[in-house]
Amino acid sequence: MRLGAALVVAACITACRGDGSTIVLHMTSWQTPAENAIDLPAIRAFEAAHPGVRVENEPVSNQAEYREKVITSIVSGAPPDVFLMDNIDVPAFAEAQVALDLAPFAARVGIDLAAYYPNVLSIFTHAGHVQAFPKGFSPMVYYYNRALFDAAGLPYPRDGWTWEEFLATARALTRDTDGDGAVDLWGTAVLRPFYAWQAMIWSAGGDILQPDGRSASGALDGAASIAALDFLTSLVTTHAVAPRPNAFRAVTGNETRLFYSGRLALLPSGHWLIPNIRAQLANGRLQLGVVSYPRAAGARVATPLFASGWAVPRNTPHRRLAVTLAAALSGEAAQRSRLDAGLELSAMPTVQAAFAATDSSGIDAAFARQVATGRPPWGARIARFREVEALLPEILDRVIIEGRPVADVAREVARRIDQVLAR
């Protein structure tokens, strides 16, 4: 959103504040109506505890413009009182210095920062400042269809499995069931977006960027990263255990539909998949398992943790109330509501463990096991990572579709990322 439009929004927000007897707190996010409904109990409880205070939720439907819109409204002097911060937006908000450091206020509003998973809280901690109270998160995992494994007589995979075990499993599950020469059941899928294969690079001991985050050359085109990219793309090009790229590029979500329909055995995704399949899980039509990404021999499994949290602008006119509202939206009761909805894991291990103990499917316990191998994604460290992320799927395109050598493509893309980061 450009400055002029943001100022219009800011003017509206200012004009709509309170009627002299009621304090109106404004919160904003990119959440869907269904997600906003999950927050309603926490909001209503906050209002009941603070007579004369009303909360107005003003979501922004376009997440791509969300960060600029919020920063501009804060800079122009008409901020929301509370806003949702995605992990990929942390560096930009930190550089703009527009978010309040919540650490000094946490204890006063009933938040024990030690109650959060340390590697989740670290996503929102920049230069020692807590930019947001985490509300939930998800590691990346592979879902697997237990029924397909049972039908094939295969044991369920275990965390820490190797590439060789993963490939052998995918081969055993890829089948032409009607003898017409076409595959009807796929072992796995290769998703084009970078978030779906970041863990594959890390679980080979490779990386996208150098440790200082200032360049990609030497990391993305390093031996371990190339080995991971070669393994990933070979699932389509050499081993034919994943659908051809024309299939998944032509129809968005094709792999997910294949998985839902029982025609794909292993799908990389996050906890956000659960709300879409809860009905099938509840009636037993779909039986899922969750397992870590496979790793290269001699390497350790690592997965990104994608998280979001509630933040408060430095210049909110209602600092105490705003921090209290952010705490309410991130507190134990709110996190239990989000767990019940199935969207994500709780950022608090005690809350997560209590919920997982009641989950007979074992899915939440399996997700929780991945947290120990979780890292903040690069997007939580690099302000320009949206631009970097946009370049990375080209590697898969050029290797899988154009047949280019992995090393050549990785080197070219790494140099282009270097240019982006040098601006």
Tab-separated table of C-alpha atoms in Angstrom:
chain	number	residue	atom	x	y	z
A	1	MET	CA	0.000	0.000	0.000
A	2	ARG	CA	1.357	3.398	-0.955
A	3	LEU	CA	1.619	6.339	1.423
A	4	GLY	CA	-1.436	8.230	0.152
A	5	ALA	CA	-3.761	5.291	0.572
A	6	ALA	CA	-2.263	4.490	3.943
A	7	LEU	CA	-2.909	8.041	5.122
A	8	VAL	CA	-6.557	7.689	4.116
A	9	VAL	CA	-6.789	4.564	6.231
A	10	ALA	CA	-4.928	6.334	9.030
A	11	ALA	CA	-7.360	9.257	8.920
A	12	CYS	CA	-10.290	6.879	9.112
A	13	ILE	CA	-8.764	5.094	12.067
A	14	THR	CA	-8.169	8.405	13.853
A	15	ALA	CA	-11.691	9.679	13.167
A	16	CYS	CA	-13.215	6.444	14.424
A	17	ARG	CA	-11.460	6.396	17.776
A	18	GLY	CA	-13.755	6.327	20.804
A	19	ASP	CA	-16.784	8.454	21.624
A	20	GLY	CA	-15.400	10.072	24.755
A	21	SER	CA	-16.686	7.414	27.098
A	22	THR	CA	-15.389	4.302	25.381
A	23	ILE	CA	-11.783	3.527	24.521
A	24	VAL	CA	-11.550	1.705	21.216
A	25	LEU	CA	-8.541	-0.501	20.602
A	26	HIS	CA	-7.819	-1.299	16.965
A	27	MET	CA	-6.179	-4.564	15.986
A	28	THR	CA	-5.242	-5.740	12.508
A	29	SER	CA	-3.962	-8.850	10.799
A	30	TRP	CA	-4.155	-10.796	7.526
A	31	GLN	CA	-6.189	-13.557	9.141
A	32	THR	CA	-9.204	-15.158	7.487
A	33	PRO	CA	-12.679	-14.739	8.971
A	34	ALA	CA	-12.431	-18.259	10.376
A	35	GLU	CA	-9.175	-17.411	12.156
A	36	ASN	CA	-10.584	-14.136	13.467
A	37	ALA	CA	-13.495	-16.090	14.928
A	38	ILE	CA	-11.028	-18.189	16.916
A	39	ASP	CA	-9.720	-15.017	18.582
A	40	LEU	CA	-13.169	-13.777	19.599
A	41	PRO	CA	-13.277	-15.520	23.028
A	42	ALA	CA	-9.964	-13.912	24.000
A	43	ILE	CA	-11.178	-10.522	22.802
A	44	ARG	CA	-14.502	-10.790	24.617
A	45	ALA	CA	-12.743	-11.909	27.823
A	46	PHE	CA	-10.408	-8.907	27.537
A	47	GLU	CA	-13.349	-6.528	27.080
A	48	ALA	CA	-15.163	-8.060	30.065
A	49	ALA	CA	-12.073	-7.525	32.207
A	50	HIS	CA	-11.754	-3.909	31.025
A	51	PRO	CA	-15.158	-2.161	31.173
A	52	GLY	CA	-15.312	0.838	28.860
A	53	VAL	CA	-12.841	-0.676	26.387
A	54	ARG	CA	-13.935	-2.090	23.016
A	55	VAL	CA	-11.783	-3.944	20.508
A	56	GLU	CA	-12.293	-3.448	16.780
A	57	ASN	CA	-10.686	-5.982	14.465
A	58	GLU	CA	-9.710	-4.545	11.081
A	59	PRO	CA	-8.132	-7.350	9.031
A	60	VAL	CA	-6.283	-6.767	5.765
A	61	SER	CA	-7.083	-9.336	3.114
A	62	ASN	CA	-3.906	-8.855	1.075
A	63	GLN	CA	-0.932	-10.133	3.071
A	64	ALA	CA	1.498	-8.908	0.410
A	65	GLU	CA	0.575	-5.304	1.266
A	66	TYR	CA	0.043	-5.871	4.953
A	67	ARG	CA	3.565	-5.110	6.199
A	68	GLU	CA	3.882	-1.840	4.276
A	69	LYS	CA	0.403	-0.750	5.304
A	70	VAL	CA	1.035	-1.315	9.008
A	71	ILE	CA	4.471	0.294	8.996
A	72	THR	CA	3.136	3.311	7.094
A	73	SER	CA	0.217	3.766	9.457
A	74	ILE	CA	2.585	3.664	12.434
A	75	VAL	CA	5.011	6.141	10.864
A	76	SER	CA	2.149	8.466	9.909
A	77	GLY	CA	1.021	8.625	13.522
A	78	ALA	CA	-2.206	6.634	13.312
A	79	PRO	CA	-1.178	3.116	14.308
A	80	PRO	CA	-3.338	0.161	15.141
A	81	ASP	CA	-2.993	-0.685	18.820
A	82	VAL	CA	-2.147	-4.350	18.200
A	83	PHE	CA	-1.053	-6.045	14.986
A	84	LEU	CA	-0.123	-9.539	13.886
A	85	MET	CA	3.525	-10.013	12.913
A	86	ASP	CA	4.599	-12.857	10.639
A	87	ASN	CA	8.069	-14.336	11.042
A	88	ILE	CA	9.115	-13.064	7.621
A	89	ASP	CA	8.199	-9.514	8.664
A	90	VAL	CA	10.276	-9.432	11.850
A	91	PRO	CA	13.450	-7.988	10.248
A	92	ALA	CA	11.546	-5.214	8.452
A	93	PHE	CA	9.691	-4.138	11.601
A	94	ALA	CA	12.907	-4.332	13.608
A	95	GLU	CA	14.788	-2.151	11.120
A	96	ALA	CA	11.937	0.371	11.071
A	97	GLN	CA	11.952	0.370	14.905
A	98	VAL	CA	8.183	0.685	15.026
A	99	ALA	CA	7.320	-2.198	17.360
A	100	LEU	CA	7.417	-1.890	21.133
A	101	ASP	CA	9.908	-4.107	22.986
A	102	LEU	CA	7.476	-6.287	24.924
A	103	ALA	CA	10.055	-7.895	27.210
A	104	PRO	CA	9.901	-5.233	29.957
A	105	PHE	CA	6.086	-5.474	30.065
A	106	ALA	CA	5.627	-9.247	29.857
A	107	ALA	CA	5.528	-10.041	33.566
A	108	ARG	CA	3.174	-7.121	34.249
A	109	VAL	CA	0.570	-8.543	31.852
A	110	GLY	CA	0.913	-12.133	33.007
A	111	ILE	CA	3.230	-13.410	30.293
A	112	ASP	CA	6.170	-15.557	31.344
A	113	LEU	CA	8.570	-15.424	28.403
A	114	ALA	CA	10.217	-18.598	29.688
A	115	ALA	CA	6.921	-20.385	29.062
A	116	TYR	CA	7.464	-20.226	25.279
A	117	TYR	CA	9.542	-22.648	23.260
A	118	PRO	CA	12.949	-20.885	23.184
A	119	ASN	CA	13.423	-21.445	19.443
A	120	VAL	CA	9.950	-20.015	18.768
A	121	LEU	CA	10.447	-16.956	20.970
A	122	SER	CA	13.823	-16.396	19.295
A	123	ILE	CA	12.027	-15.854	15.977
A	124	PHE	CA	10.544	-12.645	17.401
A	125	THR	CA	13.597	-11.563	19.376
A	126	HIS	CA	15.796	-9.045	17.589
A	127	ALA	CA	18.820	-7.435	19.242
A	128	GLY	CA	17.438	-8.571	22.597
A	129	HIS	CA	14.043	-6.961	21.994
A	130	VAL	CA	10.870	-9.072	21.909
A	131	GLN	CA	8.952	-7.781	18.891
A	132	ALA	CA	5.825	-9.885	19.474
A	133	PHE	CA	4.276	-12.451	21.813
A	134	PRO	CA	4.164	-15.745	19.810
A	135	LYS	CA	0.634	-17.046	19.308
A	136	GLY	CA	1.395	-20.306	17.478
A	137	PHE	CA	3.668	-21.968	14.954
A	138	SER	CA	4.299	-25.014	12.822
A	139	PRO	CA	7.333	-27.021	11.763
A	140	MET	CA	7.422	-28.529	8.278
A	141	VAL	CA	6.850	-32.288	8.191
A	142	TYR	CA	5.852	-35.083	5.856
A	143	TYR	CA	2.292	-36.328	6.276
A	144	TYR	CA	1.789	-39.938	5.290
A	145	ASN	CA	-1.350	-41.934	4.554
A	146	ARG	CA	-1.333	-44.924	6.910
A	147	ALA	CA	-3.836	-46.857	4.819
A	148	LEU	CA	-1.542	-46.790	1.788
A	149	PHE	CA	1.366	-48.017	3.879
A	150	ASP	CA	-0.797	-50.800	5.327
A	151	ALA	CA	-2.008	-51.869	1.878
A	152	ALA	CA	1.584	-52.036	0.640
A	153	GLY	CA	2.735	-53.926	3.724
A	154	LEU	CA	5.237	-51.208	4.582
A	155	PRO	CA	6.248	-50.160	8.108
A	156	TYR	CA	5.466	-46.571	9.048
A	157	PRO	CA	8.455	-44.228	8.662
A	158	ARG	CA	10.341	-42.970	11.689
A	159	ASP	CA	11.826	-39.570	12.468
A	160	GLY	CA	15.376	-39.236	11.234
A	161	TRP	CA	14.929	-41.570	8.286
A	162	THR	CA	17.454	-41.285	5.501
A	163	TRP	CA	17.118	-40.315	1.854
A	164	GLU	CA	17.674	-43.939	0.896
A	165	GLU	CA	14.820	-45.069	3.144
A	166	PHE	CA	12.585	-42.286	1.869
A	167	LEU	CA	13.272	-43.163	-1.765
A	168	ALA	CA	12.760	-46.905	-1.216
A	169	THR	CA	9.435	-46.158	0.444
A	170	ALA	CA	8.295	-43.794	-2.302
A	171	ARG	CA	9.236	-46.353	-4.939
A	172	ALA	CA	7.263	-49.091	-3.185
A	173	LEU	CA	4.203	-46.847	-2.992
A	174	THR	CA	4.266	-45.568	-6.588
A	175	ARG	CA	2.014	-47.842	-8.608
A	176	ASP	CA	0.092	-48.312	-11.825
A	177	THR	CA	-2.939	-49.963	-10.283
A	178	ASP	CA	-4.970	-50.597	-13.433
A	179	GLY	CA	-2.198	-51.675	-15.793
A	180	ASP	CA	-2.742	-48.904	-18.338
A	181	GLY	CA	0.859	-47.717	-18.176
A	182	ALA	CA	0.065	-44.561	-16.189
A	183	VAL	CA	0.810	-44.043	-12.506
A	184	ASP	CA	-2.338	-43.989	-10.368
A	185	LEU	CA	-0.700	-43.835	-6.953
A	186	TRP	CA	2.259	-41.544	-6.264
A	187	GLY	CA	4.820	-42.118	-3.554
A	188	THR	CA	5.375	-38.445	-2.874
A	189	ALA	CA	5.265	-34.912	-4.331
A	190	VAL	CA	7.799	-32.176	-4.986
A	191	LEU	CA	6.258	-28.806	-4.194
A	192	ARG	CA	7.601	-25.761	-5.983
A	193	PRO	CA	7.446	-23.119	-3.159
A	194	PHE	CA	10.680	-22.779	-1.203
A	195	TYR	CA	9.031	-23.222	2.194
A	196	ALA	CA	8.303	-26.835	1.209
A	197	TRP	CA	11.946	-27.792	0.558
A	198	GLN	CA	13.976	-25.577	2.915
A	199	ALA	CA	14.113	-28.516	5.357
A	200	MET	CA	15.518	-30.797	2.656
A	201	ILE	CA	18.516	-28.458	2.224
A	202	TRP	CA	19.087	-28.116	5.962
A	203	SER	CA	18.738	-31.871	6.514
A	204	ALA	CA	21.653	-32.392	4.146
A	205	GLY	CA	23.888	-30.010	6.087
A	206	GLY	CA	23.505	-27.329	3.409
A	207	ASP	CA	21.935	-23.887	3.467
A	208	ILE	CA	20.550	-21.123	1.306
A	209	LEU	CA	22.682	-18.278	2.597
A	210	GLN	CA	26.033	-17.921	4.286
A	211	PRO	CA	25.841	-17.752	8.119
A	212	ASP	CA	25.950	-13.923	8.085
A	213	GLY	CA	22.978	-13.835	5.697
A	214	ARG	CA	24.770	-11.509	3.266
A	215	SER	CA	25.276	-13.838	0.304
A	216	ALA	CA	24.172	-17.151	-1.196
A	217	SER	CA	27.282	-18.072	-3.201
A	218	GLY	CA	29.169	-20.819	-1.431
A	219	ALA	CA	26.011	-21.911	0.409
A	220	LEU	CA	23.204	-22.470	-2.104
A	221	ASP	CA	25.715	-23.802	-4.618
A	222	GLY	CA	27.774	-25.633	-1.988
A	223	ALA	CA	28.195	-29.404	-2.165
A	224	ALA	CA	25.613	-30.272	0.499
A	225	SER	CA	22.940	-27.980	-0.944
A	226	ILE	CA	23.523	-29.283	-4.464
A	227	ALA	CA	23.226	-32.853	-3.181
A	228	ALA	CA	19.879	-31.970	-1.584
A	229	LEU	CA	18.585	-30.270	-4.711
A	230	ASP	CA	19.765	-33.171	-6.823
A	231	PHE	CA	17.941	-35.646	-4.558
A	232	LEU	CA	14.780	-33.539	-4.493
A	233	THR	CA	14.539	-33.057	-8.260
A	234	SER	CA	15.513	-36.661	-8.983
A	235	LEU	CA	12.285	-37.772	-7.302
A	236	VAL	CA	10.609	-36.477	-10.467
A	237	THR	CA	13.259	-36.702	-13.179
A	238	THR	CA	15.056	-39.960	-12.383
A	239	HIS	CA	12.940	-42.011	-10.036
A	240	ALA	CA	9.465	-40.938	-11.196
A	241	VAL	CA	7.958	-41.264	-7.716
A	242	ALA	CA	6.442	-37.757	-7.820
A	243	PRO	CA	4.126	-36.172	-10.438
A	244	ARG	CA	5.721	-34.436	-13.402
A	245	PRO	CA	6.044	-30.648	-13.067
A	246	ASN	CA	3.518	-29.895	-15.783
A	247	ALA	CA	0.923	-31.542	-13.590
A	248	PHE	CA	1.650	-29.540	-10.478
A	249	ARG	CA	2.300	-26.224	-12.196
A	250	ALA	CA	-0.855	-26.299	-14.264
A	251	VAL	CA	-3.234	-26.762	-11.346
A	252	THR	CA	-2.510	-25.148	-8.005
A	253	GLY	CA	-3.011	-27.543	-5.130
A	254	ASN	CA	-2.975	-30.643	-7.320
A	255	GLU	CA	-0.703	-32.539	-4.912
A	256	THR	CA	-2.940	-31.745	-1.965
A	257	ARG	CA	-5.978	-33.010	-3.840
A	258	LEU	CA	-4.107	-36.193	-4.739
A	259	PHE	CA	-3.253	-36.656	-1.076
A	260	TYR	CA	-6.808	-36.025	0.093
A	261	SER	CA	-8.118	-38.549	-2.430
A	262	GLY	CA	-5.710	-41.279	-1.338
A	263	ARG	CA	-3.570	-41.149	-4.479
A	264	LEU	CA	-0.430	-39.701	-2.909
A	265	ALA	CA	1.318	-41.281	0.064
A	266	LEU	CA	3.776	-38.653	1.373
A	267	LEU	CA	3.080	-34.911	1.313
A	268	PRO	CA	5.308	-32.148	2.760
A	269	SER	CA	3.284	-29.537	4.647
A	270	GLY	CA	2.623	-27.858	7.984
A	271	HIS	CA	-0.011	-28.091	10.695
A	272	TRP	CA	-2.274	-25.743	8.711
A	273	LEU	CA	-3.390	-28.760	6.688
A	274	ILE	CA	-5.351	-30.201	9.629
A	275	PRO	CA	-8.468	-27.961	9.546
A	276	ASN	CA	-9.104	-29.001	5.930
A	277	ILE	CA	-9.129	-32.709	6.722
A	278	ARG	CA	-10.532	-32.826	10.229
A	279	ALA	CA	-13.829	-34.281	9.084
A	280	GLN	CA	-12.090	-37.155	7.278
A	281	LEU	CA	-9.903	-37.774	10.323
A	282	ALA	CA	-12.881	-37.731	12.682
A	283	ASN	CA	-14.896	-40.278	10.702
A	284	GLY	CA	-11.904	-42.508	10.032
A	285	ARG	CA	-11.904	-41.985	6.265
A	286	LEU	CA	-8.316	-40.764	6.447
A	287	GLN	CA	-5.642	-42.074	8.767
A	288	LEU	CA	-2.561	-39.912	8.907
A	289	GLY	CA	0.887	-40.116	10.340
A	290	VAL	CA	3.503	-37.382	10.669
A	291	VAL	CA	7.239	-37.872	10.255
A	292	SER	CA	10.325	-35.697	9.919
A	293	TYR	CA	11.932	-34.754	6.645
A	294	PRO	CA	14.435	-37.366	5.505
A	295	ARG	CA	18.115	-36.566	5.982
A	296	ALA	CA	21.305	-37.186	4.094
A	297	ALA	CA	23.592	-39.831	5.526
A	298	GLY	CA	25.715	-38.291	8.266
A	299	ALA	CA	23.544	-35.151	8.523
A	300	ARG	CA	21.023	-34.124	11.167
A	301	VAL	CA	17.368	-33.380	10.523
A	302	ALA	CA	16.446	-29.691	10.671
A	303	THR	CA	13.155	-28.005	9.867
A	304	PRO	CA	11.975	-24.379	9.734
A	305	LEU	CA	9.490	-23.155	12.320
A	306	PHE	CA	6.913	-20.828	10.779
A	307	ALA	CA	5.338	-18.609	13.410
A	308	SER	CA	3.366	-15.423	13.982
A	309	GLY	CA	2.771	-13.291	17.048
A	310	TRP	CA	0.916	-10.253	18.354
A	311	ALA	CA	2.865	-6.978	18.440
A	312	VAL	CA	2.253	-3.444	19.714
A	313	PRO	CA	3.380	-0.235	17.941
A	314	ARG	CA	5.756	1.995	19.866
A	315	ASN	CA	3.417	4.963	19.450
A	316	THR	CA	0.074	3.436	20.378
A	317	PRO	CA	-1.868	5.949	22.480
A	318	HIS	CA	-3.039	3.086	24.722
A	319	ARG	CA	0.225	1.334	25.568
A	320	ARG	CA	-0.880	-0.456	28.740
A	321	LEU	CA	-4.150	-1.660	27.294
A	322	ALA	CA	-2.560	-2.611	23.981
A	323	VAL	CA	0.138	-4.738	25.618
A	324	THR	CA	-2.527	-6.357	27.787
A	325	LEU	CA	-4.604	-7.169	24.697
A	326	ALA	CA	-1.557	-8.620	22.902
A	327	ALA	CA	-0.918	-10.763	25.968
A	328	ALA	CA	-4.532	-11.943	26.019
A	329	LEU	CA	-4.356	-12.903	22.336
A	330	SER	CA	-1.129	-14.841	22.988
A	331	GLY	CA	-1.948	-16.269	26.402
A	332	GLU	CA	-2.727	-19.838	27.370
A	333	ALA	CA	-6.484	-19.632	26.815
A	334	ALA	CA	-6.070	-18.171	23.315
A	335	GLN	CA	-3.452	-20.774	22.434
A	336	ARG	CA	-5.769	-23.580	23.564
A	337	SER	CA	-8.480	-22.176	21.283
A	338	ARG	CA	-6.122	-22.245	18.336
A	339	LEU	CA	-5.079	-25.790	19.183
A	340	ASP	CA	-8.717	-26.829	19.245
A	341	ALA	CA	-9.119	-25.312	15.775
A	342	GLY	CA	-6.157	-27.336	14.526
A	343	LEU	CA	-4.402	-24.466	12.790
A	344	GLU	CA	-1.042	-24.619	14.515
A	345	LEU	CA	0.896	-25.748	17.546
A	346	SER	CA	0.882	-23.817	20.776
A	347	ALA	CA	4.001	-21.714	21.308
A	348	MET	CA	3.914	-22.852	24.952
A	349	PRO	CA	5.246	-26.408	25.469
A	350	THR	CA	3.128	-27.093	28.559
A	351	VAL	CA	-0.055	-26.137	26.699
A	352	GLN	CA	1.034	-28.169	23.676
A	353	ALA	CA	1.894	-31.228	25.762
A	354	ALA	CA	-1.453	-31.158	27.574
A	355	PHE	CA	-3.314	-30.988	24.273
A	356	ALA	CA	-1.196	-33.693	22.635
A	357	ALA	CA	-1.967	-36.021	25.549
A	358	THR	CA	-5.658	-35.880	24.597
A	359	ASP	CA	-5.061	-36.409	20.870
A	360	SER	CA	-5.649	-40.101	20.130
A	361	SER	CA	-4.382	-39.717	16.543
A	362	GLY	CA	-0.870	-38.993	17.773
A	363	ILE	CA	-0.512	-36.250	15.158
A	364	ASP	CA	0.080	-33.415	17.609
A	365	ALA	CA	2.615	-35.436	19.574
A	366	ALA	CA	4.416	-36.207	16.317
A	367	PHE	CA	4.460	-32.515	15.414
A	368	ALA	CA	5.768	-31.588	18.848
A	369	ARG	CA	8.675	-34.010	18.411
A	370	GLN	CA	9.898	-31.937	15.459
A	371	VAL	CA	10.316	-28.788	17.550
A	372	ALA	CA	13.672	-29.936	18.907
A	373	THR	CA	15.054	-29.865	15.357
A	374	GLY	CA	13.385	-26.546	14.507
A	375	ARG	CA	15.173	-23.364	13.464
A	376	PRO	CA	13.962	-19.846	12.742
A	377	PRO	CA	13.506	-19.578	8.970
A	378	TRP	CA	15.764	-17.249	7.013
A	379	GLY	CA	12.825	-14.926	6.520
A	380	ALA	CA	12.940	-14.109	10.240
A	381	ARG	CA	16.527	-12.877	9.872
A	382	ILE	CA	16.792	-11.220	6.460
A	383	ALA	CA	14.720	-8.155	5.579
A	384	ARG	CA	14.907	-8.781	1.823
A	385	PHE	CA	14.059	-12.456	2.064
A	386	ARG	CA	10.771	-12.110	0.218
A	387	GLU	CA	12.840	-11.180	-2.860
A	388	VAL	CA	15.240	-14.055	-2.220
A	389	GLU	CA	12.399	-16.513	-1.756
A	390	ALA	CA	10.836	-15.470	-5.054
A	391	LEU	CA	13.962	-16.567	-6.952
A	392	LEU	CA	14.384	-20.006	-5.410
A	393	PRO	CA	11.584	-21.977	-7.164
A	394	GLU	CA	13.369	-21.259	-10.460
A	395	ILE	CA	15.905	-23.887	-9.469
A	396	LEU	CA	13.265	-26.595	-9.600
A	397	ASP	CA	11.798	-25.232	-12.832
A	398	ARG	CA	15.093	-25.186	-14.669
A	399	VAL	CA	16.231	-28.583	-13.465
A	400	ILE	CA	12.946	-30.477	-13.710
A	401	ILE	CA	11.377	-28.798	-16.713
A	402	GLU	CA	14.392	-27.605	-18.711
A	403	GLY	CA	16.742	-30.433	-17.759
A	404	ARG	CA	19.570	-28.119	-16.674
A	405	PRO	CA	22.335	-29.431	-14.350
A	406	VAL	CA	21.599	-28.696	-10.687
A	407	ALA	CA	25.043	-27.228	-9.981
A	408	ASP	CA	24.819	-24.750	-12.873
A	409	VAL	CA	21.358	-23.544	-11.923
A	410	ALA	CA	22.180	-23.281	-8.227
A	411	ARG	CA	25.269	-21.207	-9.039
A	412	GLU	CA	23.289	-18.840	-11.281
A	413	VAL	CA	20.507	-18.330	-8.763
A	414	ALA	CA	23.014	-17.875	-5.942
A	415	ARG	CA	24.659	-15.022	-7.857
A	416	ARG	CA	21.303	-13.350	-8.455
A	417	ILE	CA	20.513	-13.620	-4.748
A	418	ASP	CA	23.903	-12.063	-3.971
A	419	GLN	CA	22.871	-9.091	-6.099
A	420	VAL	CA	19.574	-8.750	-4.237
A	421	LEU	CA	21.278	-8.838	-0.861
A	422	ALA	CA	23.940	-6.333	-1.952
A	423	ARG	CA	21.440	-3.570	-2.755
